[in-house]
Amino acid sequence: MRVRVGPTDDLRLALSRVLTPHPLLLDEVHHFTRVTQTFRIQGQDGLFELEYEGTNVAGQPSYCFREAVAGDSPIDLHDLNISVHDPTDGSALAWSALVDEPYLKIIEIRFRRPVLSGESFRLAWSCTWRSTFTRPRDYVFFLAGHRRRGVDALRGRLVLSRPPAFFEGISYDGRRLMTSASQPTATLAHDGTCVLVWDIDRVPAKSVPIIDFERTDHGNAAT
């Protein structure tokens, strides 16, 4: 890996909020076989879509699941338009906010029925964080360190209205930014959008995967 030198400009506000996992997020119950996180950027707004597949590896039933989302601009919880559902049948799942700070939200999602020890589960949720992508040079990141029972596979997706001028997969361990051994790949969709896909196996618990990128749709992004 190449160690990135110079100012850590990638270390923006949202990332700094979650580098030390919040105690409410520490998960000793669920092992994750696959996590898919999609960031769709439209102008300055970001649509976040997250889906989780896993198994209860604890010796008792699991009733809920917790996750965090952070942004570089303040937002009210109501304006996030959070939607939570079970991907197997599309049914809505109940949720509540445990932390509602201007730049950080932690939500608790209730399973439709308790997930017994050894049983698998799937759930998905989405939200819209407005005015959080204001720079041509920006980043998205994928958290896994609070998943103490591990994440087998993570698929990170970044959808941009136009192909970026630059993108790179990097990792941050709390001290250094390093170029990752594996890198995202870019494809053009039928609607003209550019989709960056980054598949990561056995996500390291002590590093944060980050996609650093430079946008070309400057007419929609603040300069």
Short mmCIF file of C-alpha atoms in Angstrom, two decimals:
data_model
loop_
_atom_site.label_atom_id
_atom_site.label_comp_id
_atom_site.label_asym_id
_atom_site.label_seq_id
_atom_site.Cartn_x
_atom_site.Cartn_y
_atom_site.Cartn_z
CA MET A 1 0.00 0.00 0.00
CA ARG A 2 1.12 3.54 -0.71
CA VAL A 3 1.00 5.83 2.32
CA ARG A 4 -0.58 9.13 1.40
CA VAL A 5 1.37 12.12 2.64
CA GLY A 6 0.38 15.74 3.16
CA PRO A 7 -2.74 17.20 4.79
CA THR A 8 -5.50 14.67 5.44
CA ASP A 9 -8.05 16.67 3.46
CA ASP A 10 -10.15 13.51 3.11
CA LEU A 11 -10.74 13.51 6.85
CA ARG A 12 -13.91 15.57 6.70
CA LEU A 13 -16.51 16.24 9.32
CA ALA A 14 -18.73 13.20 8.72
CA LEU A 15 -15.84 10.73 8.94
CA SER A 16 -14.47 12.33 12.08
CA ARG A 17 -17.84 11.79 13.78
CA VAL A 18 -17.67 8.01 13.47
CA LEU A 19 -13.96 7.11 13.65
CA THR A 20 -14.43 6.08 17.28
CA PRO A 21 -17.50 3.82 17.30
CA HIS A 22 -20.30 5.09 19.49
CA PRO A 23 -21.00 2.67 22.39
CA LEU A 24 -24.57 2.23 21.11
CA LEU A 25 -23.21 0.87 17.81
CA LEU A 26 -20.94 -1.88 19.13
CA ASP A 27 -22.41 -5.15 17.83
CA GLU A 28 -21.39 -8.45 19.44
CA VAL A 29 -24.51 -10.31 18.29
CA HIS A 30 -24.60 -10.35 14.48
CA HIS A 31 -22.15 -11.82 12.00
CA PHE A 32 -22.58 -10.19 8.57
CA THR A 33 -22.23 -12.31 5.46
CA ARG A 34 -22.80 -9.39 3.11
CA VAL A 35 -23.25 -5.62 3.43
CA THR A 36 -24.17 -3.43 0.45
CA GLN A 37 -23.97 0.35 0.75
CA THR A 38 -24.93 2.63 -2.13
CA PHE A 39 -24.38 6.38 -2.27
CA ARG A 40 -26.27 8.23 -5.02
CA ILE A 41 -25.18 11.83 -5.44
CA GLN A 42 -27.58 14.22 -7.13
CA GLY A 43 -26.37 17.80 -7.09
CA GLN A 44 -25.40 18.45 -3.50
CA ASP A 45 -27.74 15.79 -2.08
CA GLY A 46 -26.90 12.20 -1.20
CA LEU A 47 -29.31 9.26 -1.25
CA PHE A 48 -27.95 6.52 1.00
CA GLU A 49 -29.19 2.93 0.50
CA LEU A 50 -27.95 0.20 2.86
CA GLU A 51 -28.72 -3.53 2.92
CA TYR A 52 -27.49 -6.12 5.40
CA GLU A 53 -27.45 -9.93 5.38
CA GLY A 54 -26.27 -11.79 8.43
CA THR A 55 -26.78 -14.32 11.18
CA ASN A 56 -27.45 -14.10 14.89
CA VAL A 57 -24.37 -15.73 16.43
CA ALA A 58 -25.25 -14.97 20.04
CA GLY A 59 -26.80 -17.47 22.41
CA GLN A 60 -30.05 -15.54 22.72
CA PRO A 61 -32.65 -13.97 20.41
CA SER A 62 -31.92 -10.66 18.71
CA TYR A 63 -34.67 -8.07 18.62
CA CYS A 64 -33.03 -5.11 16.93
CA PHE A 65 -30.20 -3.78 14.81
CA ARG A 66 -28.42 -0.43 15.03
CA GLU A 67 -26.66 1.72 12.45
CA ALA A 68 -25.33 5.25 12.04
CA VAL A 69 -25.30 7.80 9.25
CA ALA A 70 -23.27 11.01 9.21
CA GLY A 71 -23.02 14.00 6.92
CA ASP A 72 -20.98 17.15 6.37
CA SER A 73 -23.99 19.43 6.80
CA PRO A 74 -26.51 19.64 9.66
CA ILE A 75 -29.94 18.12 9.08
CA ASP A 76 -33.11 17.49 11.05
CA LEU A 77 -34.11 13.87 11.57
CA HIS A 78 -37.49 14.43 9.87
CA ASP A 79 -35.78 15.77 6.74
CA LEU A 80 -33.76 12.56 6.29
CA ASN A 81 -36.87 10.73 5.01
CA ILE A 82 -35.74 7.45 6.56
CA SER A 83 -37.36 4.31 5.15
CA VAL A 84 -36.77 0.81 6.59
CA HIS A 85 -38.00 -2.51 5.16
CA ASP A 86 -37.49 -6.26 4.97
CA PRO A 87 -36.08 -7.01 1.45
CA THR A 88 -37.56 -10.51 1.43
CA ASP A 89 -41.14 -9.25 1.18
CA GLY A 90 -40.92 -5.45 1.19
CA SER A 91 -42.73 -5.07 4.50
CA ALA A 92 -41.94 -1.99 6.57
CA LEU A 93 -39.95 -2.35 9.79
CA ALA A 94 -40.28 -0.16 12.87
CA TRP A 95 -37.38 2.11 13.82
CA SER A 96 -36.52 4.82 16.30
CA ALA A 97 -33.73 7.38 16.71
CA LEU A 98 -31.25 6.77 19.55
CA VAL A 99 -28.95 9.69 18.67
CA ASP A 100 -30.19 12.78 16.85
CA GLU A 101 -27.29 15.20 16.52
CA PRO A 102 -26.98 17.72 13.66
CA TYR A 103 -24.20 15.76 11.91
CA LEU A 104 -24.82 12.24 13.24
CA LYS A 105 -27.87 10.00 13.54
CA ILE A 106 -28.04 6.53 15.11
CA ILE A 107 -31.18 4.53 14.53
CA GLU A 108 -32.46 1.27 15.98
CA ILE A 109 -34.39 -1.02 13.64
CA ARG A 110 -36.73 -3.60 15.15
CA PHE A 111 -36.88 -7.00 13.49
CA ARG A 112 -40.41 -8.04 12.55
CA ARG A 113 -39.97 -11.04 14.85
CA PRO A 114 -37.04 -12.02 17.07
CA VAL A 115 -34.10 -13.55 15.19
CA LEU A 116 -33.20 -16.69 17.11
CA SER A 117 -29.65 -17.86 17.69
CA GLY A 118 -28.31 -19.34 14.43
CA GLU A 119 -31.02 -17.76 12.27
CA SER A 120 -30.25 -15.46 9.36
CA PHE A 121 -31.79 -12.08 8.61
CA ARG A 122 -31.97 -9.37 5.95
CA LEU A 123 -32.92 -5.75 6.32
CA ALA A 124 -32.53 -2.53 4.37
CA TRP A 125 -32.93 1.15 4.99
CA SER A 126 -32.42 4.38 3.11
CA CYS A 127 -32.31 8.11 3.74
CA THR A 128 -31.63 11.36 1.92
CA TRP A 129 -29.05 13.77 3.35
CA ARG A 130 -29.42 17.09 1.58
CA SER A 131 -26.55 19.54 0.96
CA THR A 132 -23.85 17.19 2.23
CA PHE A 133 -21.85 16.90 -1.04
CA THR A 134 -20.79 20.49 -1.72
CA ARG A 135 -17.22 20.03 -3.04
CA PRO A 136 -15.91 18.85 -6.41
CA ARG A 137 -13.29 16.78 -4.49
CA ASP A 138 -15.21 14.63 -2.03
CA TYR A 139 -15.42 11.17 -0.46
CA VAL A 140 -17.69 8.42 0.83
CA PHE A 141 -16.77 5.83 3.46
CA PHE A 142 -17.92 2.41 4.68
CA LEU A 143 -17.93 1.47 8.37
CA ALA A 144 -17.36 -2.02 9.72
CA GLY A 145 -15.24 -1.65 12.86
CA HIS A 146 -18.24 -1.71 15.18
CA ARG A 147 -19.30 -5.10 13.76
CA ARG A 148 -17.30 -7.15 16.27
CA ARG A 149 -18.38 -10.54 14.83
CA GLY A 150 -17.07 -9.61 11.39
CA VAL A 151 -18.19 -8.71 7.87
CA ASP A 152 -17.44 -11.33 5.21
CA ALA A 153 -18.08 -9.15 2.16
CA LEU A 154 -18.82 -5.49 1.59
CA ARG A 155 -19.98 -4.00 -1.69
CA GLY A 156 -19.64 -0.23 -1.85
CA ARG A 157 -21.37 1.61 -4.69
CA LEU A 158 -21.08 5.27 -5.63
CA VAL A 159 -23.42 6.59 -8.33
CA LEU A 160 -22.51 9.92 -9.97
CA SER A 161 -24.34 11.83 -12.69
CA ARG A 162 -21.12 11.96 -14.76
CA PRO A 163 -17.84 10.04 -14.76
CA PRO A 164 -15.44 11.48 -12.17
CA ALA A 165 -12.19 13.17 -13.12
CA PHE A 166 -10.46 11.01 -10.51
CA PHE A 167 -11.26 8.27 -8.02
CA GLU A 168 -9.26 6.08 -5.68
CA GLY A 169 -9.94 3.51 -3.00
CA ILE A 170 -8.09 4.30 0.21
CA SER A 171 -8.17 3.12 3.82
CA TYR A 172 -7.82 5.06 7.04
CA ASP A 173 -6.68 3.45 10.29
CA GLY A 174 -7.08 6.50 12.49
CA ARG A 175 -3.57 7.75 11.76
CA ARG A 176 -2.69 7.19 8.11
CA LEU A 177 -4.43 7.33 4.75
CA MET A 178 -3.21 4.52 2.48
CA THR A 179 -4.00 3.46 -1.06
CA SER A 180 -5.91 0.16 -0.91
CA ALA A 181 -4.68 -2.99 -2.60
CA SER A 182 -8.10 -3.49 -4.20
CA GLN A 183 -9.71 -0.64 -6.12
CA PRO A 184 -13.22 0.33 -7.25
CA THR A 185 -14.19 -0.19 -10.89
CA ALA A 186 -16.23 2.26 -12.96
CA THR A 187 -18.99 1.49 -15.47
CA LEU A 188 -21.45 3.67 -17.38
CA ALA A 189 -25.12 2.85 -16.85
CA HIS A 190 -27.79 3.09 -19.57
CA ASP A 191 -29.05 6.36 -18.12
CA GLY A 192 -25.60 7.96 -18.46
CA THR A 193 -24.68 7.80 -14.80
CA CYS A 194 -21.32 6.47 -13.69
CA VAL A 195 -21.31 3.67 -11.12
CA LEU A 196 -18.22 2.94 -9.04
CA VAL A 197 -18.30 -0.52 -7.47
CA TRP A 198 -15.87 -1.66 -4.80
CA ASP A 199 -16.00 -5.27 -3.55
CA ILE A 200 -14.06 -5.87 -0.34
CA ASP A 201 -13.66 -9.31 1.23
CA ARG A 202 -13.13 -9.73 4.97
CA VAL A 203 -13.40 -6.06 5.82
CA PRO A 204 -10.59 -5.12 8.25
CA ALA A 205 -12.04 -4.17 11.62
CA LYS A 206 -9.54 -1.39 12.33
CA SER A 207 -9.60 0.52 9.04
CA VAL A 208 -12.23 2.52 7.20
CA PRO A 209 -12.54 1.99 3.41
CA ILE A 210 -12.97 5.34 1.63
CA ILE A 211 -13.63 6.26 -2.01
CA ASP A 212 -11.91 9.55 -2.75
CA PHE A 213 -13.20 11.17 -5.95
CA GLU A 214 -13.36 14.39 -7.94
CA ARG A 215 -16.63 15.27 -9.62
CA THR A 216 -17.02 16.71 -13.12
CA ASP A 217 -20.60 17.94 -12.75
CA HIS A 218 -19.39 21.27 -11.36
CA GLY A 219 -22.57 22.99 -12.43
CA ASN A 220 -24.34 21.08 -9.66
CA ALA A 221 -21.55 21.00 -7.10
CA ALA A 222 -20.29 24.00 -5.19
CA THR A 223 -16.71 24.95 -6.11
#
